[in-house]
mmCIF file of N, CA, C and O in Angstrom:
data_model
loop_
_atom_site.group_PDB
_atom_site.id
_atom_site.type_symbol
_atom_site.label_atom_id
_atom_site.label_comp_id
_atom_site.label_asym_id
_atom_site.label_seq_id
_atom_site.Cartn_x
_atom_site.Cartn_y
_atom_site.Cartn_z
ATOM 1 N N MET A 21 115.405 103.574 99.495
ATOM 2 C CA MET A 21 116.055 104.795 99.929
ATOM 3 C C MET A 21 115.429 105.286 101.229
ATOM 4 O O MET A 21 114.254 105.083 101.469
ATOM 5 N N ASP A 22 116.252 105.946 102.015
ATOM 6 C CA ASP A 22 115.818 106.416 103.325
ATOM 7 C C ASP A 22 114.983 107.691 103.232
ATOM 8 O O ASP A 22 115.210 108.527 102.375
ATOM 9 N N LYS A 23 114.038 107.794 104.159
ATOM 10 C CA LYS A 23 113.259 109.017 104.320
ATOM 11 C C LYS A 23 113.915 109.848 105.411
ATOM 12 O O LYS A 23 114.534 109.305 106.324
ATOM 13 N N TRP A 24 113.785 111.153 105.308
ATOM 14 C CA TRP A 24 114.370 112.077 106.277
ATOM 15 C C TRP A 24 113.292 113.024 106.767
ATOM 16 O O TRP A 24 112.483 113.516 105.981
ATOM 17 N N GLU A 25 113.306 113.318 108.084
ATOM 18 C CA GLU A 25 112.280 114.170 108.675
ATOM 19 C C GLU A 25 112.871 115.473 109.202
ATOM 20 O O GLU A 25 113.901 115.488 109.874
ATOM 21 N N CYS A 26 112.174 116.548 108.903
ATOM 22 C CA CYS A 26 112.517 117.879 109.392
ATOM 23 C C CYS A 26 111.915 118.047 110.789
ATOM 24 O O CYS A 26 110.891 117.418 111.093
ATOM 25 N N PRO A 27 112.508 118.883 111.632
ATOM 26 C CA PRO A 27 111.905 119.143 112.943
ATOM 27 C C PRO A 27 110.446 119.620 112.862
ATOM 28 O O PRO A 27 109.675 119.411 113.794
ATOM 29 N N CYS A 28 110.050 120.233 111.748
ATOM 30 C CA CYS A 28 108.669 120.717 111.614
ATOM 31 C C CYS A 28 107.684 119.592 111.296
ATOM 32 O O CYS A 28 106.483 119.800 111.308
ATOM 33 N N GLY A 29 108.214 118.404 110.977
ATOM 34 C CA GLY A 29 107.343 117.277 110.672
ATOM 35 C C GLY A 29 107.309 116.895 109.200
ATOM 36 O O GLY A 29 106.798 115.838 108.843
ATOM 37 N N TYR A 30 107.834 117.752 108.329
ATOM 38 C CA TYR A 30 107.894 117.416 106.899
ATOM 39 C C TYR A 30 108.828 116.228 106.700
ATOM 40 O O TYR A 30 109.904 116.160 107.313
ATOM 41 N N VAL A 31 108.424 115.270 105.869
ATOM 42 C CA VAL A 31 109.260 114.119 105.571
ATOM 43 C C VAL A 31 109.659 114.160 104.104
ATOM 44 O O VAL A 31 108.793 114.212 103.222
ATOM 45 N N TYR A 32 110.982 114.166 103.855
ATOM 46 C CA TYR A 32 111.459 114.072 102.476
ATOM 47 C C TYR A 32 111.513 112.599 102.117
ATOM 48 O O TYR A 32 112.208 111.808 102.754
ATOM 49 N N ASP A 33 110.767 112.226 101.075
ATOM 50 C CA ASP A 33 110.700 110.847 100.594
ATOM 51 C C ASP A 33 111.237 110.822 99.173
ATOM 52 O O ASP A 33 110.640 111.422 98.272
ATOM 53 N N PRO A 34 112.372 110.142 98.943
ATOM 54 C CA PRO A 34 112.940 110.080 97.593
ATOM 55 C C PRO A 34 111.961 109.529 96.551
ATOM 56 O O PRO A 34 112.043 109.887 95.380
ATOM 57 N N ALA A 35 111.022 108.699 96.988
ATOM 58 C CA ALA A 35 110.040 108.133 96.059
ATOM 59 C C ALA A 35 109.081 109.202 95.534
ATOM 60 O O ALA A 35 108.413 108.989 94.525
ATOM 61 N N GLU A 36 109.028 110.348 96.216
ATOM 62 C CA GLU A 36 108.156 111.443 95.793
ATOM 63 C C GLU A 36 108.926 112.634 95.245
ATOM 64 O O GLU A 36 108.379 113.425 94.486
ATOM 65 N N GLY A 37 110.209 112.776 95.661
ATOM 66 C CA GLY A 37 110.981 113.945 95.249
ATOM 67 C C GLY A 37 110.373 115.215 95.839
ATOM 68 O O GLY A 37 109.684 115.174 96.849
ATOM 69 N N ASP A 38 110.641 116.322 95.188
ATOM 70 C CA ASP A 38 110.102 117.626 95.619
ATOM 71 C C ASP A 38 109.827 118.432 94.357
ATOM 72 O O ASP A 38 110.629 119.263 93.942
ATOM 73 N N ALA A 39 108.683 118.154 93.756
ATOM 74 C CA ALA A 39 108.331 118.764 92.473
ATOM 75 C C ALA A 39 108.326 120.287 92.531
ATOM 76 O O ALA A 39 108.710 120.957 91.567
ATOM 77 N N ASP A 40 107.917 120.853 93.658
ATOM 78 C CA ASP A 40 107.854 122.314 93.781
ATOM 79 C C ASP A 40 109.224 122.968 93.664
ATOM 80 O O ASP A 40 109.334 124.147 93.340
ATOM 81 N N ASN A 41 110.278 122.199 93.954
ATOM 82 C CA ASN A 41 111.640 122.725 93.900
ATOM 83 C C ASN A 41 112.496 122.013 92.850
ATOM 84 O O ASN A 41 113.726 122.001 92.941
ATOM 85 N N ASN A 42 111.811 121.418 91.859
ATOM 86 C CA ASN A 42 112.477 120.748 90.733
ATOM 87 C C ASN A 42 113.413 119.628 91.154
ATOM 88 O O ASN A 42 114.462 119.420 90.542
ATOM 89 N N ILE A 43 113.039 118.878 92.203
ATOM 90 C CA ILE A 43 113.798 117.719 92.634
ATOM 91 C C ILE A 43 113.082 116.485 92.092
ATOM 92 O O ILE A 43 111.933 116.215 92.435
ATOM 93 N N ALA A 44 113.780 115.748 91.224
ATOM 94 C CA ALA A 44 113.179 114.608 90.538
ATOM 95 C C ALA A 44 112.882 113.454 91.496
ATOM 96 O O ALA A 44 113.580 113.257 92.495
ATOM 97 N N ILE A 45 111.852 112.696 91.156
ATOM 98 C CA ILE A 45 111.554 111.463 91.871
ATOM 99 C C ILE A 45 112.793 110.579 91.816
ATOM 100 O O ILE A 45 113.455 110.477 90.784
ATOM 101 N N GLY A 46 113.119 109.951 92.938
ATOM 102 C CA GLY A 46 114.274 109.067 93.005
ATOM 103 C C GLY A 46 115.556 109.739 93.472
ATOM 104 O O GLY A 46 116.587 109.092 93.604
ATOM 105 N N THR A 47 115.504 111.055 93.754
ATOM 106 C CA THR A 47 116.685 111.770 94.231
ATOM 107 C C THR A 47 116.881 111.489 95.718
ATOM 108 O O THR A 47 116.008 111.793 96.522
ATOM 109 N N SER A 48 118.014 110.876 96.064
ATOM 110 C CA SER A 48 118.275 110.574 97.471
ATOM 111 C C SER A 48 118.525 111.872 98.240
ATOM 112 O O SER A 48 118.907 112.893 97.656
ATOM 113 N N PHE A 49 118.327 111.806 99.551
ATOM 114 C CA PHE A 49 118.531 112.981 100.392
ATOM 115 C C PHE A 49 119.964 113.492 100.249
ATOM 116 O O PHE A 49 120.208 114.690 100.170
ATOM 117 N N GLU A 50 120.914 112.566 100.193
ATOM 118 C CA GLU A 50 122.326 112.935 100.075
ATOM 119 C C GLU A 50 122.631 113.666 98.773
ATOM 120 O O GLU A 50 123.578 114.453 98.709
ATOM 121 N N ASP A 51 121.830 113.406 97.744
ATOM 122 C CA ASP A 51 122.046 114.032 96.435
ATOM 123 C C ASP A 51 121.278 115.334 96.242
ATOM 124 O O ASP A 51 121.381 115.964 95.187
ATOM 125 N N LEU A 52 120.523 115.760 97.258
ATOM 126 C CA LEU A 52 119.840 117.050 97.156
ATOM 127 C C LEU A 52 120.884 118.159 97.100
ATOM 128 O O LEU A 52 121.955 118.038 97.717
ATOM 129 N N PRO A 53 120.613 119.241 96.387
ATOM 130 C CA PRO A 53 121.569 120.358 96.341
ATOM 131 C C PRO A 53 121.855 120.887 97.746
ATOM 132 O O PRO A 53 120.996 120.821 98.633
ATOM 133 N N ASP A 54 123.059 121.402 97.950
ATOM 134 C CA ASP A 54 123.452 121.921 99.263
ATOM 135 C C ASP A 54 122.557 123.060 99.725
ATOM 136 O O ASP A 54 122.393 123.275 100.928
ATOM 137 N N ASP A 55 121.967 123.788 98.774
ATOM 138 C CA ASP A 55 121.127 124.923 99.147
ATOM 139 C C ASP A 55 119.637 124.566 99.260
ATOM 140 O O ASP A 55 118.810 125.439 99.468
ATOM 141 N N TRP A 56 119.319 123.262 99.136
ATOM 142 C CA TRP A 56 117.930 122.830 99.297
ATOM 143 C C TRP A 56 117.517 123.003 100.753
ATOM 144 O O TRP A 56 118.289 122.740 101.673
ATOM 145 N N VAL A 57 116.297 123.475 100.978
ATOM 146 C CA VAL A 57 115.757 123.639 102.329
ATOM 147 C C VAL A 57 114.368 123.024 102.395
ATOM 148 O O VAL A 57 113.728 122.775 101.371
ATOM 149 N N CYS A 58 113.901 122.798 103.596
ATOM 150 C CA CYS A 58 112.567 122.243 103.802
ATOM 151 C C CYS A 58 111.540 123.126 103.100
ATOM 152 O O CYS A 58 111.508 124.343 103.332
ATOM 153 N N PRO A 59 110.695 122.532 102.253
ATOM 154 C CA PRO A 59 109.695 123.343 101.545
ATOM 155 C C PRO A 59 108.590 123.881 102.446
ATOM 156 O O PRO A 59 107.835 124.752 102.036
ATOM 157 N N GLU A 60 108.503 123.388 103.674
ATOM 158 C CA GLU A 60 107.452 123.866 104.575
ATOM 159 C C GLU A 60 107.940 124.945 105.533
ATOM 160 O O GLU A 60 107.212 125.878 105.818
ATOM 161 N N CYS A 61 109.173 124.799 106.060
ATOM 162 C CA CYS A 61 109.611 125.766 107.074
ATOM 163 C C CYS A 61 110.942 126.443 106.749
ATOM 164 O O CYS A 61 111.344 127.363 107.444
ATOM 165 N N GLY A 62 111.646 125.963 105.710
ATOM 166 C CA GLY A 62 112.897 126.593 105.324
ATOM 167 C C GLY A 62 114.124 126.096 106.068
ATOM 168 O O GLY A 62 115.205 126.658 105.909
ATOM 169 N N ALA A 63 113.978 125.040 106.876
ATOM 170 C CA ALA A 63 115.127 124.499 107.611
ATOM 171 C C ALA A 63 116.143 123.898 106.636
ATOM 172 O O ALA A 63 115.778 123.314 105.616
ATOM 173 N N GLU A 64 117.417 124.032 106.971
ATOM 174 C CA GLU A 64 118.475 123.489 106.141
ATOM 175 C C GLU A 64 118.598 121.983 106.355
ATOM 176 O O GLU A 64 118.137 121.430 107.360
ATOM 177 N N LYS A 65 119.262 121.311 105.409
ATOM 178 C CA LYS A 65 119.398 119.855 105.427
ATOM 179 C C LYS A 65 119.992 119.329 106.727
ATOM 180 O O LYS A 65 119.641 118.237 107.175
ATOM 181 N N GLU A 66 120.895 120.085 107.335
ATOM 182 C CA GLU A 66 121.586 119.611 108.532
ATOM 183 C C GLU A 66 120.640 119.337 109.700
ATOM 184 O O GLU A 66 120.992 118.610 110.633
ATOM 185 N N TYR A 67 119.432 119.883 109.661
ATOM 186 C CA TYR A 67 118.487 119.704 110.752
ATOM 187 C C TYR A 67 117.589 118.478 110.576
ATOM 188 O O TYR A 67 116.834 118.133 111.485
ATOM 189 N N PHE A 68 117.649 117.843 109.430
ATOM 190 C CA PHE A 68 116.837 116.653 109.162
ATOM 191 C C PHE A 68 117.447 115.435 109.846
ATOM 192 O O PHE A 68 118.663 115.344 110.000
ATOM 193 N N GLU A 69 116.581 114.495 110.235
ATOM 194 C CA GLU A 69 117.034 113.249 110.827
ATOM 195 C C GLU A 69 116.504 112.088 110.002
ATOM 196 O O GLU A 69 115.366 112.099 109.550
ATOM 197 N N LYS A 70 117.365 111.076 109.846
ATOM 198 C CA LYS A 70 116.973 109.891 109.077
ATOM 199 C C LYS A 70 115.926 109.107 109.842
ATOM 200 O O LYS A 70 116.035 108.909 111.046
ATOM 201 N N LEU A 71 114.897 108.666 109.131
ATOM 202 C CA LEU A 71 113.848 107.853 109.758
ATOM 203 C C LEU A 71 114.206 106.378 109.678
ATOM 204 O O LEU A 71 114.922 105.953 108.820
#
């Protein structure tokens, strides 16, 4: 699965998920809820770029 990077430098890695926001390991970026935002800076998904 692809990793995605926020402009702030945070990288969403499906292999790690986002435990702080109840996102299970293995959740692809495309399957994140529409209201999910960067846990570090609050940026919306549309600002992330695929690595």
